Coordinates of C-alpha atoms in Angstrom, one line a residue:
X1 CA 77.6 132.7 -33.7
X2 CA 77.7 132.5 -37.5
X3 CA 77.3 129.0 -38.9
X4 CA 80.7 128.9 -40.7
X5 CA 82.5 129.9 -37.5
X6 CA 80.6 127.2 -35.5
X7 CA 81.5 124.6 -38.1
X8 CA 85.2 125.6 -38.0
X9 CA 85.3 125.4 -34.1
X10 CA 83.4 122.1 -34.0
X11 CA 85.7 120.5 -36.6
X12 CA 88.6 120.8 -34.1
X13 CA 86.8 118.8 -31.4
X14 CA 86.8 115.0 -30.8
X15 CA 83.6 112.9 -31.3
X16 CA 83.0 112.7 -27.6
X17 CA 83.3 116.5 -27.3
X18 CA 80.7 116.8 -30.0
X19 CA 78.4 114.5 -28.1
X20 CA 78.8 116.5 -24.9
X21 CA 78.2 119.7 -26.9
X22 CA 75.0 118.3 -28.4
X23 CA 73.7 117.6 -24.9
X24 CA 74.3 121.1 -23.6
X25 CA 71.4 122.9 -25.4
X26 CA 68.5 122.2 -27.8
X27 CA 69.9 124.5 -30.5
X28 CA 73.3 122.8 -30.5
X29 CA 71.6 119.4 -30.5
X30 CA 69.5 120.4 -33.5
X31 CA 72.6 121.6 -35.4
X32 CA 74.9 118.6 -34.6
X33 CA 72.2 115.9 -35.0
X34 CA 71.1 117.0 -38.5
X35 CA 72.4 115.5 -41.7
X36 CA 74.1 118.7 -42.6
X37 CA 76.6 118.2 -39.7
X38 CA 77.9 115.0 -41.1
X39 CA 81.2 116.7 -42.4
X40 CA 81.8 117.9 -38.8
X41 CA 81.6 114.4 -37.4
X42 CA 83.7 113.0 -40.2
X43 CA 86.4 115.5 -39.5
X44 CA 86.4 114.7 -35.8
X45 CA 86.5 111.0 -36.5
X46 CA 89.4 111.4 -39.0
X47 CA 91.4 113.3 -36.5
X48 CA 91.6 110.1 -34.4
X49 CA 92.2 107.8 -37.3
X50 CA 88.9 106.0 -36.8
X51 CA 87.6 103.5 -39.4
X52 CA 84.7 104.8 -41.6
X53 CA 81.3 104.9 -40.1
X54 CA 79.4 101.6 -40.7
X55 CA 76.5 102.0 -43.1
X56 CA 74.1 100.6 -40.4
X57 CA 74.9 103.5 -38.0
X58 CA 74.7 107.3 -38.1
X59 CA 77.8 109.4 -37.1
X60 CA 76.4 110.3 -33.7
X61 CA 75.4 106.7 -33.0
X62 CA 78.9 105.6 -34.1
X63 CA 80.5 108.1 -31.7
X64 CA 78.2 107.2 -28.8
X65 CA 78.8 103.4 -29.4
X66 CA 82.6 103.8 -29.2
X67 CA 83.3 106.6 -26.7
X68 CA 80.5 106.5 -24.1
X69 CA 80.5 104.0 -21.2
X70 CA 76.8 103.9 -20.4
X71 CA 74.7 100.8 -20.6
X72 CA 72.2 101.1 -23.5
X73 CA 69.3 99.9 -21.3
X74 CA 69.8 101.0 -17.7
X75 CA 72.3 103.8 -18.4
X76 CA 74.7 102.4 -15.8
X77 CA 78.1 104.1 -16.2
X78 CA 81.6 102.5 -16.6
X79 CA 80.4 99.6 -18.7
X80 CA 83.6 98.5 -20.4
X81 CA 82.3 95.6 -22.6
X82 CA 81.2 96.3 -26.1
X83 CA 79.6 93.8 -28.5
X84 CA 80.9 95.1 -31.8
X85 CA 78.8 92.9 -34.0
X86 CA 75.6 93.5 -32.1
X87 CA 76.3 97.3 -32.0
X88 CA 75.4 97.5 -28.3
X89 CA 77.1 98.2 -24.9
X90 CA 75.4 96.3 -21.9
X91 CA 76.1 95.9 -18.3
X92 CA 76.2 92.3 -16.9
X93 CA 72.6 92.4 -15.6
X94 CA 71.1 93.8 -18.9
X95 CA 73.3 91.4 -20.9
X96 CA 71.6 88.4 -19.2
X97 CA 68.1 89.9 -19.6
X98 CA 68.1 91.4 -23.1
X99 CA 70.5 89.0 -24.9
X100 CA 68.1 86.2 -25.6
X101 CA 68.1 83.0 -27.7
X102 CA 66.3 83.3 -31.0
X103 CA 63.6 80.5 -30.3
X104 CA 62.5 82.3 -27.1
X105 CA 61.8 85.5 -29.1
X106 CA 60.2 83.7 -32.0
X107 CA 57.9 81.4 -29.9
X108 CA 55.2 84.0 -29.8
X109 CA 55.1 84.3 -33.6
X110 CA 54.3 80.7 -34.2
X111 CA 56.1 77.4 -34.3
X112 CA 56.9 77.5 -38.0
X113 CA 59.1 80.7 -37.5
X114 CA 61.1 79.0 -34.7
X115 CA 62.6 76.6 -37.2
X116 CA 62.9 79.2 -40.1
X117 CA 66.7 79.6 -40.4
X118 CA 66.3 82.7 -42.6
X119 CA 65.1 84.7 -39.6
X120 CA 68.3 83.9 -37.6
X121 CA 70.4 85.5 -40.4
X122 CA 68.7 88.9 -40.3
X123 CA 71.0 90.1 -37.5
X124 CA 74.4 89.2 -36.2
X125 CA 74.3 86.8 -33.3
X126 CA 76.2 87.2 -30.0
X127 CA 79.8 88.4 -30.5
X128 CA 79.3 87.9 -34.3
X129 CA 80.7 84.4 -34.0
X130 CA 78.3 81.5 -34.5
X131 CA 80.1 79.0 -32.2
X132 CA 77.6 76.3 -33.1
X133 CA 75.9 75.3 -36.3
X134 CA 72.6 74.9 -34.5
X135 CA 71.0 78.4 -35.0
X136 CA 68.6 77.7 -32.1
X137 CA 71.5 78.5 -29.7
X138 CA 72.3 81.9 -31.2
X139 CA 71.6 84.9 -29.0
X140 CA 70.3 88.3 -30.2
X141 CA 69.8 91.7 -28.7
X142 CA 66.0 91.7 -28.4
X143 CA 65.3 95.4 -29.0
X144 CA 67.2 95.2 -32.4
X145 CA 66.0 91.7 -33.4
X146 CA 62.3 92.0 -32.6
X147 CA 61.5 94.8 -35.1
X148 CA 63.2 92.8 -37.9
X149 CA 61.2 89.7 -37.0
X150 CA 58.0 91.6 -37.1
X151 CA 58.9 93.1 -40.5
X152 CA 59.8 89.6 -41.8
X153 CA 56.5 88.1 -40.6
X154 CA 54.4 91.0 -42.0
X155 CA 55.5 90.3 -45.6
X156 CA 52.8 88.7 -47.7
X157 CA 54.8 88.5 -50.9
X158 CA 57.5 85.9 -51.0
X159 CA 59.6 87.9 -53.4
X160 CA 59.5 90.9 -51.1
X161 CA 60.6 88.7 -48.2
X162 CA 63.4 87.3 -50.2
X163 CA 64.6 90.7 -51.2
X164 CA 64.5 91.8 -47.6
X165 CA 66.5 88.8 -46.5
X166 CA 69.1 89.4 -49.1
X167 CA 69.5 93.0 -48.0
X168 CA 69.9 91.9 -44.4
X169 CA 72.3 89.2 -45.2
X170 CA 74.5 91.7 -47.0
X171 CA 74.3 94.1 -44.1
X172 CA 75.2 91.3 -41.7
X173 CA 78.2 90.2 -43.8
X174 CA 79.5 93.8 -43.8
X175 CA 79.1 94.0 -40.0
X176 CA 81.1 90.7 -39.6
X177 CA 83.7 92.2 -41.9
X178 CA 84.2 95.7 -40.2
X179 CA 83.5 94.5 -36.6
X180 CA 87.0 93.0 -36.0
X181 CA 88.6 96.1 -37.6
X182 CA 86.7 98.4 -35.4
X183 CA 87.6 96.3 -32.3
X184 CA 91.3 96.4 -33.1
X185 CA 91.3 100.1 -33.6
X186 CA 89.4 100.7 -30.4
X187 CA 91.8 98.5 -28.4
X188 CA 94.8 100.5 -29.8
X189 CA 93.0 103.8 -29.1
X190 CA 92.4 102.7 -25.5
X191 CA 96.0 101.7 -25.1
X192 CA 97.2 105.0 -26.4
X193 CA 94.8 106.9 -24.1
X194 CA 95.9 104.9 -21.0
X195 CA 99.6 105.7 -21.8
X196 CA 98.8 109.4 -22.2
X197 CA 96.8 109.4 -19.0
X198 CA 99.6 107.7 -17.1
X199 CA 102.2 110.2 -18.4
X200 CA 99.9 113.1 -17.5
X201 CA 99.3 111.7 -14.0
X202 CA 103.1 111.2 -13.5
X203 CA 103.9 114.7 -14.6
X204 CA 101.2 116.0 -12.2
X205 CA 102.7 114.0 -9.4
X206 CA 106.2 115.2 -10.1
X207 CA 105.0 118.8 -10.2
X208 CA 103.1 118.5 -6.9
X209 CA 106.1 116.9 -5.1
X210 CA 108.5 119.6 -6.5
X211 CA 106.2 122.4 -5.2
X212 CA 106.0 120.7 -1.8
X213 CA 109.8 120.3 -1.6
X214 CA 110.0 124.0 -2.4
X215 CA 107.9 124.6 0.8
X216 CA 110.5 122.7 2.9
X217 CA 109.1 119.1 2.9
X218 CA 111.5 116.2 2.4
X219 CA 111.3 113.0 0.4
X220 CA 110.5 111.0 3.5
X221 CA 107.6 113.4 4.3
X222 CA 106.1 112.6 0.8
X223 CA 106.2 108.8 1.1
X224 CA 102.6 108.4 2.1
X225 CA 100.5 105.3 1.6
X226 CA 96.9 106.7 1.8
X227 CA 94.1 106.6 -0.6
X228 CA 93.2 110.2 0.0
X229 CA 96.8 111.2 -0.9
X230 CA 96.6 109.1 -4.1
X231 CA 93.2 110.6 -5.1
X232 CA 94.7 114.1 -4.9
X233 CA 97.9 113.3 -6.8
X234 CA 97.3 110.5 -9.2
X235 CA 95.0 112.2 -11.7
X236 CA 95.4 112.5 -15.5
X237 CA 95.1 116.3 -15.6
X238 CA 97.5 119.2 -15.5
X239 CA 98.2 121.2 -12.3
X240 CA 97.0 124.7 -12.6
X241 CA 97.0 127.5 -10.0
X242 CA 93.4 127.0 -9.1
X243 CA 93.8 123.2 -8.4
X244 CA 97.0 123.8 -6.5
X245 CA 95.4 126.3 -4.2
X246 CA 92.6 123.9 -3.6
X247 CA 94.6 120.7 -2.8
X248 CA 97.6 122.2 -0.9
X249 CA 95.8 122.4 2.5
X250 CA 94.5 118.8 2.1
X251 CA 98.0 117.6 1.3
X252 CA 99.5 119.3 4.3
X253 CA 97.0 117.8 6.6
X254 CA 97.9 114.3 5.3
X255 CA 101.6 115.0 5.7
X256 CA 101.1 116.0 9.4
X257 CA 99.0 112.9 10.0
X258 CA 101.7 110.7 8.6
X259 CA 104.3 112.3 10.9
X260 CA 102.3 111.0 13.8
X261 CA 101.8 107.6 12.0
X262 CA 105.6 107.2 11.5
X263 CA 106.2 108.1 15.2
X264 CA 103.8 105.4 16.3
X265 CA 105.1 102.9 13.8
X266 CA 108.7 103.5 15.1
X267 CA 107.7 103.1 18.7
X268 CA 105.8 99.9 17.8
X269 CA 108.8 98.4 16.0
X270 CA 111.1 99.3 18.9
X271 CA 108.8 97.8 21.5
X272 CA 108.4 94.7 19.4
X273 CA 112.2 94.3 19.2
X274 CA 112.3 94.8 23.0
X275 CA 109.9 92.0 23.5
X276 CA 111.8 89.6 21.2
X277 CA 115.0 90.3 23.1
X278 CA 113.4 90.1 26.5
X279 CA 115.1 87.4 28.6
X280 CA 112.5 86.0 30.9
X281 CA 110.1 83.0 31.3
X282 CA 107.3 82.6 28.8
X283 CA 104.5 83.6 31.2
X284 CA 106.3 86.9 32.0
X285 CA 106.8 87.7 28.4
X286 CA 103.1 86.9 27.6
X287 CA 102.0 89.2 30.4
X288 CA 103.8 92.2 28.8
X289 CA 101.3 94.9 27.8
X290 CA 100.3 95.2 24.2
X291 CA 101.3 98.3 22.2
X292 CA 97.9 99.9 22.8
X293 CA 98.5 99.7 26.5
X294 CA 102.1 100.8 26.3
X295 CA 101.2 103.9 24.3
X296 CA 98.8 105.0 27.1
X297 CA 101.8 105.2 29.5
X298 CA 102.5 109.0 29.7
X299 CA 106.2 108.7 29.0
X300 CA 105.6 106.7 25.8
X301 CA 102.7 108.9 24.7
X302 CA 104.8 112.1 24.6
X303 CA 107.9 110.5 23.2
X304 CA 109.0 112.5 20.1
X305 CA 106.5 115.3 20.7
X306 CA 109.3 117.5 22.0
X307 CA 110.8 117.7 18.5
X308 CA 108.1 119.3 16.3
X309 CA 107.0 119.1 13.6
X310 CA 108.4 115.7 12.5
X311 CA 108.2 114.1 15.9
X312 CA 111.5 112.2 15.7
X313 CA 113.4 110.8 18.6
X314 CA 116.8 109.1 19.1
X315 CA 117.6 105.6 20.3
X316 CA 118.9 107.0 23.6
X317 CA 115.6 108.8 24.2
X318 CA 113.8 105.5 23.6
X319 CA 116.0 103.6 26.1
X320 CA 115.5 106.3 28.7
X321 CA 111.7 106.3 28.2
X322 CA 111.6 102.5 28.3
X323 CA 113.4 102.6 31.7
X324 CA 110.9 105.2 32.9
X325 CA 107.9 102.9 32.2
X326 CA 109.2 99.8 33.9
X327 CA 107.0 100.5 37.0
X328 CA 104.0 101.0 34.7
X329 CA 104.7 97.7 33.0
X330 CA 105.1 95.9 36.3
X331 CA 101.8 97.3 37.5
X332 CA 100.1 96.3 34.2
X333 CA 101.3 92.7 34.6
X334 CA 100.0 92.5 38.1
X335 CA 96.6 93.9 37.1
X336 CA 96.3 91.6 34.2
X337 CA 97.1 88.5 36.2
X338 CA 94.7 89.7 39.0
X339 CA 92.0 90.2 36.4
X340 CA 92.3 86.6 35.3
X341 CA 92.3 85.3 38.9
X342 CA 89.4 87.4 39.9
X343 CA 87.3 86.3 36.9
X344 CA 88.1 82.6 37.6
X345 CA 87.4 82.8 41.3
X346 CA 84.2 84.7 40.7
X347 CA 83.0 81.8 38.5
X348 CA 84.0 79.2 41.0
X349 CA 81.9 80.9 43.7
X350 CA 78.7 80.5 41.8
X351 CA 79.1 76.9 40.8
X352 CA 76.2 74.5 41.1
X353 CA 76.2 72.1 44.1
X354 CA 79.1 69.8 44.9
X355 CA 80.0 67.1 42.4
X356 CA 79.3 64.4 44.9
X357 CA 81.3 61.5 46.2
X358 CA 80.1 59.0 43.6
X359 CA 81.8 61.1 40.9
X360 CA 84.8 62.1 42.9
X361 CA 85.8 58.5 43.4
X362 CA 86.5 58.4 39.7
X363 CA 85.4 55.7 37.3
X364 CA 88.7 55.7 35.4
X365 CA 91.7 56.2 37.7
X366 CA 94.8 57.5 35.9
X367 CA 98.1 56.3 37.4
X368 CA 100.1 59.4 36.8
X369 CA 100.5 60.8 40.3
X370 CA 104.2 61.7 39.7
X371 CA 103.1 64.1 36.9
X372 CA 100.2 65.7 38.7
X373 CA 102.3 68.3 40.5
X374 CA 101.5 69.7 43.9
X375 CA 98.1 70.6 45.5
X376 CA 99.2 74.2 45.4
X377 CA 99.1 74.5 41.6
X378 CA 98.3 78.1 40.8
X379 CA 94.6 78.5 39.9
X380 CA 95.4 79.9 36.4
X381 CA 97.5 76.9 35.6
X382 CA 94.9 74.3 36.4
X383 CA 93.0 72.2 34.0
X384 CA 89.7 73.9 35.1
X385 CA 91.0 77.4 34.1
X386 CA 89.1 78.6 31.1
X387 CA 88.8 82.3 30.4
X388 CA 87.1 84.5 27.7
X389 CA 88.3 87.7 26.1
X390 CA 85.3 89.9 25.3
X391 CA 86.8 91.6 22.2
X392 CA 84.5 91.9 19.2
X393 CA 87.6 92.7 17.0
X394 CA 89.0 89.2 17.5
X395 CA 87.1 86.2 16.3
X396 CA 89.1 84.0 18.7
X397 CA 87.6 85.7 21.7
X398 CA 84.2 84.1 21.0
X399 CA 85.4 80.8 22.5
X400 CA 87.0 79.8 25.7
X401 CA 90.7 80.1 26.1
X402 CA 93.3 78.7 28.4
X403 CA 95.5 81.1 30.4
X404 CA 98.4 80.8 28.0
X405 CA 96.1 81.2 24.9
X406 CA 94.6 84.3 26.4
X407 CA 98.0 85.9 27.0
X408 CA 99.1 85.0 23.5
X409 CA 96.4 87.2 21.9
X410 CA 98.5 90.3 21.9
X411 CA 97.1 93.4 20.1
X412 CA 100.2 94.5 18.2
X413 CA 99.7 96.9 15.2
X414 CA 100.6 96.0 11.7
X415 CA 103.8 97.1 10.0
X416 CA 102.0 100.1 8.5
X417 CA 99.7 102.1 10.7
X418 CA 96.5 103.5 9.2
X419 CA 95.2 107.0 9.9
X420 CA 92.1 105.5 11.6
X421 CA 94.2 103.5 14.1
X422 CA 96.3 106.6 14.9
X423 CA 93.2 108.7 15.3
X424 CA 92.0 106.5 18.1
X425 CA 94.7 104.5 19.9
X426 CA 92.1 103.6 22.5
X427 CA 90.9 100.9 20.1
X428 CA 94.2 99.1 20.6
X429 CA 93.9 98.8 24.4
X430 CA 94.7 95.3 25.5
X431 CA 92.8 92.7 27.5
X432 CA 92.9 93.7 31.1
X433 CA 89.3 95.1 31.2
X434 CA 87.8 92.5 28.8
X435 CA 88.5 89.2 30.7
X436 CA 85.6 87.1 31.9
X437 CA 84.9 83.5 32.8
X438 CA 81.9 81.3 31.9
X439 CA 80.9 79.2 34.9
X440 CA 79.9 76.3 32.6
X441 CA 83.5 75.7 31.4
X442 CA 84.8 75.5 35.0
X443 CA 82.0 73.4 36.2
X444 CA 82.3 70.8 33.4
X445 CA 86.1 70.7 33.6
X446 CA 85.8 69.8 37.3
X447 CA 83.2 67.1 36.6
X448 CA 85.6 65.6 34.0
X449 CA 88.5 65.6 36.4
X450 CA 86.4 63.8 39.0
X451 CA 85.2 61.3 36.4
X452 CA 88.9 60.6 35.5
X453 CA 89.9 60.3 39.1
X454 CA 92.1 63.4 39.0
X455 CA 92.1 66.1 41.7
X456 CA 90.7 69.6 40.9
X457 CA 94.2 71.1 41.1
X458 CA 95.4 69.0 38.2
X459 CA 97.6 71.2 35.9
X460 CA 96.5 72.1 32.4
X461 CA 99.9 70.8 31.1
X462 CA 99.0 67.3 32.2
X463 CA 95.7 67.0 30.3
X464 CA 97.2 68.7 27.3
X465 CA 99.8 65.9 27.1
X466 CA 97.0 63.5 26.1
X467 CA 96.3 65.5 23.0
X468 CA 93.4 63.9 21.0
X469 CA 92.7 61.1 23.4
X470 CA 89.5 62.1 25.2
X471 CA 86.0 61.3 24.1
X472 CA 82.5 62.1 25.3
X473 CA 80.8 59.0 26.8
X474 CA 77.3 60.6 26.5
X475 CA 77.5 60.7 22.7
X476 CA 76.4 57.7 20.7
X477 CA 79.3 55.2 20.2
X478 CA 78.7 55.5 16.4
X479 CA 79.6 59.2 16.4
X480 CA 82.0 59.3 19.3
X481 CA 85.2 61.2 18.2
X482 CA 88.5 61.7 19.9
X483 CA 89.1 65.2 21.2
X484 CA 91.6 67.4 23.1
X485 CA 90.8 68.4 26.6
X486 CA 89.7 71.9 25.5
X487 CA 87.6 70.5 22.6
X488 CA 85.9 68.1 25.0
X489 CA 84.9 70.8 27.4
X490 CA 83.7 73.0 24.5
X491 CA 81.7 70.1 23.1
X492 CA 79.9 69.5 26.4
X493 CA 79.1 73.3 26.7
X494 CA 77.6 73.3 23.2
X495 CA 75.4 70.3 24.0
X496 CA 74.1 72.0 27.2
X497 CA 73.5 75.3 25.4
X498 CA 71.6 73.5 22.6
X499 CA 69.3 71.9 25.2
X500 CA 68.7 75.2 26.9
X501 CA 67.9 77.1 23.7
X502 CA 65.8 74.2 22.3
X503 CA 63.8 74.1 25.5
X504 CA 63.2 77.8 25.4
X505 CA 62.1 77.6 21.8
X506 CA 59.6 74.8 22.6
X507 CA 58.1 76.9 25.4
X508 CA 57.9 80.0 23.2
X509 CA 56.3 78.1 20.3
X510 CA 54.1 76.0 22.6
X511 CA 55.3 72.7 21.1
X512 CA 55.2 69.3 22.7
X513 CA 58.3 67.7 21.1
X514 CA 60.0 65.4 23.5
X515 CA 63.5 66.7 24.3
X516 CA 66.1 64.8 26.4
X517 CA 69.2 66.3 28.0
X518 CA 71.5 63.4 27.3
X519 CA 74.5 65.4 28.6
X520 CA 72.9 66.1 32.0
X521 CA 75.7 66.6 34.6
X522 CA 73.8 65.3 37.6
X523 CA 73.5 61.9 36.1
X524 CA 76.1 59.6 37.6
X525 CA 76.7 57.8 34.3
X526 CA 80.2 58.3 33.0
X527 CA 80.9 61.7 31.3
X528 CA 84.1 61.2 29.5
X529 CA 87.0 58.8 29.0
X530 CA 89.6 57.7 26.5
X531 CA 89.0 56.1 23.0
X532 CA 86.6 56.9 20.2
X533 CA 87.2 57.4 16.5
X534 CA 89.6 59.8 15.0
X535 CA 88.1 63.3 14.2
X536 CA 87.1 63.5 10.5
X537 CA 84.8 65.7 8.3
X538 CA 82.3 62.9 7.8
X539 CA 80.0 64.4 10.4
X540 CA 79.0 67.2 7.9
X541 CA 76.5 66.6 5.2
X542 CA 73.1 67.8 3.9
X543 CA 70.7 66.3 6.4
X544 CA 68.9 67.9 9.3
X545 CA 66.3 66.9 12.0
X546 CA 62.8 67.5 10.6
X547 CA 61.4 67.2 14.1
X548 CA 63.5 70.2 15.4
X549 CA 62.7 72.2 12.3
X550 CA 58.9 71.7 12.7
X551 CA 59.3 72.8 16.3
X552 CA 61.2 76.0 15.4
X553 CA 64.6 74.8 16.7
X554 CA 67.2 76.0 14.3
X555 CA 70.4 74.1 13.3
X556 CA 73.5 76.0 12.6
X557 CA 74.8 73.4 10.1
X558 CA 73.7 70.4 8.1
X559 CA 75.0 67.1 9.3
X560 CA 75.6 63.6 7.9
X561 CA 72.8 61.0 8.0
X562 CA 74.6 59.1 10.8
X563 CA 74.8 62.2 13.0
X564 CA 71.1 63.1 12.5
X565 CA 70.0 59.6 13.2
X566 CA 72.0 59.5 16.5
X567 CA 70.6 63.0 17.4
X568 CA 67.0 61.8 17.0
X569 CA 67.7 58.7 19.1
X570 CA 69.5 60.6 21.9
X571 CA 67.7 63.9 21.9
X572 CA 64.1 62.8 21.1
X573 CA 64.2 59.3 22.5
X574 CA 63.0 57.5 19.4
X575 CA 64.3 55.5 16.4
X576 CA 64.5 57.8 13.4
X577 CA 61.9 57.3 10.7
X578 CA 62.0 58.5 7.1
X579 CA 59.8 61.6 7.8
X580 CA 62.0 62.6 10.8
X581 CA 65.0 63.3 8.6
X582 CA 65.1 66.3 6.2
X583 CA 67.5 66.7 3.3
X584 CA 68.8 70.0 2.0

């Protein structure tokens, strides 16, 4: 291509286009990076109304500084922050590494240069604003600052050094003058570019929706909340035939997916309304299947599929279908209740030996016989009934639950379905096959009832009436806290689990640390009762047991000094010494 034609073509390009062109071939780079190409860069810059190129930068450097988004050090893309005075664009990591205080850079040149204020004026400091009069706090971009320092130190003539400093001071003053102007222009340019991109993206969206409506799709079909849909539509570029041919099949797949999503969402809302208007006792309502289970009923699963492609159905069809699944719902409720009873009975069959008459007599008789109910209290409503829901999707399933709490953990979908949840409705299946019972909870609850002089068929509602009134008598009186019935049982299980895990660690690590099970159930000493201090957060702190740590026994949390001291006394049977307590 003749040179004059190349110059004419290049003069109609933007500075960023010239940079990309210079990176495409060695010949173009040689032409555009030479001094003879300066008019081309100037024309491209003037077409955008840019300020004049600063004297300390070349035209290509100026264009790269303003229009590229790469970090000057690590080449990380999408770096938005520009330091106009320092003439550099850095990511956060490189900013911390390469923007260094002056004294740290000058330390290697000698102590006298650290206090030489003239050196600190050779280059603009961080952001071009000296926020403090103490120049030792000014920060500089090391790759730019270090060569100037070396040149300053290398001067042997004082006059030459003064001349150099004067030239640099003048250059720094010009940078401080044109830096704010450049920043204002760049902010305005970015605002104009964002507005233009938004308009272009909006026009593209309108064009796509108009073409889809021409194919027979409705406004409702095009109301899609999906990132994949947004990525195809919301782009600042025009819609040409090639792009339309490429994205149309992907758009139609998403539209069909959202027909299924809307069908499931409507069924979900109708079933939720049905549950809210259900007139029955609380237990029966809680036993109702979750949406995941309902959708697996054949009549519900095929509702709306008889009306392709949009899978719509009428209110009458819903009522008819709901009447058809009543037998399935009844069977589900029976199975769910049976699963709870089976898990509980299985746990009771493997309990440790009988509690013993000494404990059954009760060390604290409670005169509430009129509230106890009848000996035929259903197993699931007793104070010893604790179940677990083995569901990794629900953090609440990691602890024990009462029967009512378990039934309350219904797996209803959100107001807006996701394509992932619709692709696998099996993931929403309810609790029936995930219920289990930990024998420790049942065993400890029975011991507590015997300790309080209450029968094993005591209803859960009775012990829940006492709220935060129970306390563990095996804990030190200094750290004894009031707890609910459920919290008391959980506390005792945690103590027993700690002893088992700690003992196992000692065996594995072959340590001889003395470890006492102060919550041993077979001991006839009292287990629980009423009283104690109100529950507070003062048990947490930054202390831990150094004896446990040295033996390889891990602590989940740091505790207060009072708790650690009581732990050492009760678990290790010794008075805590200074070396026994660690601090984080």
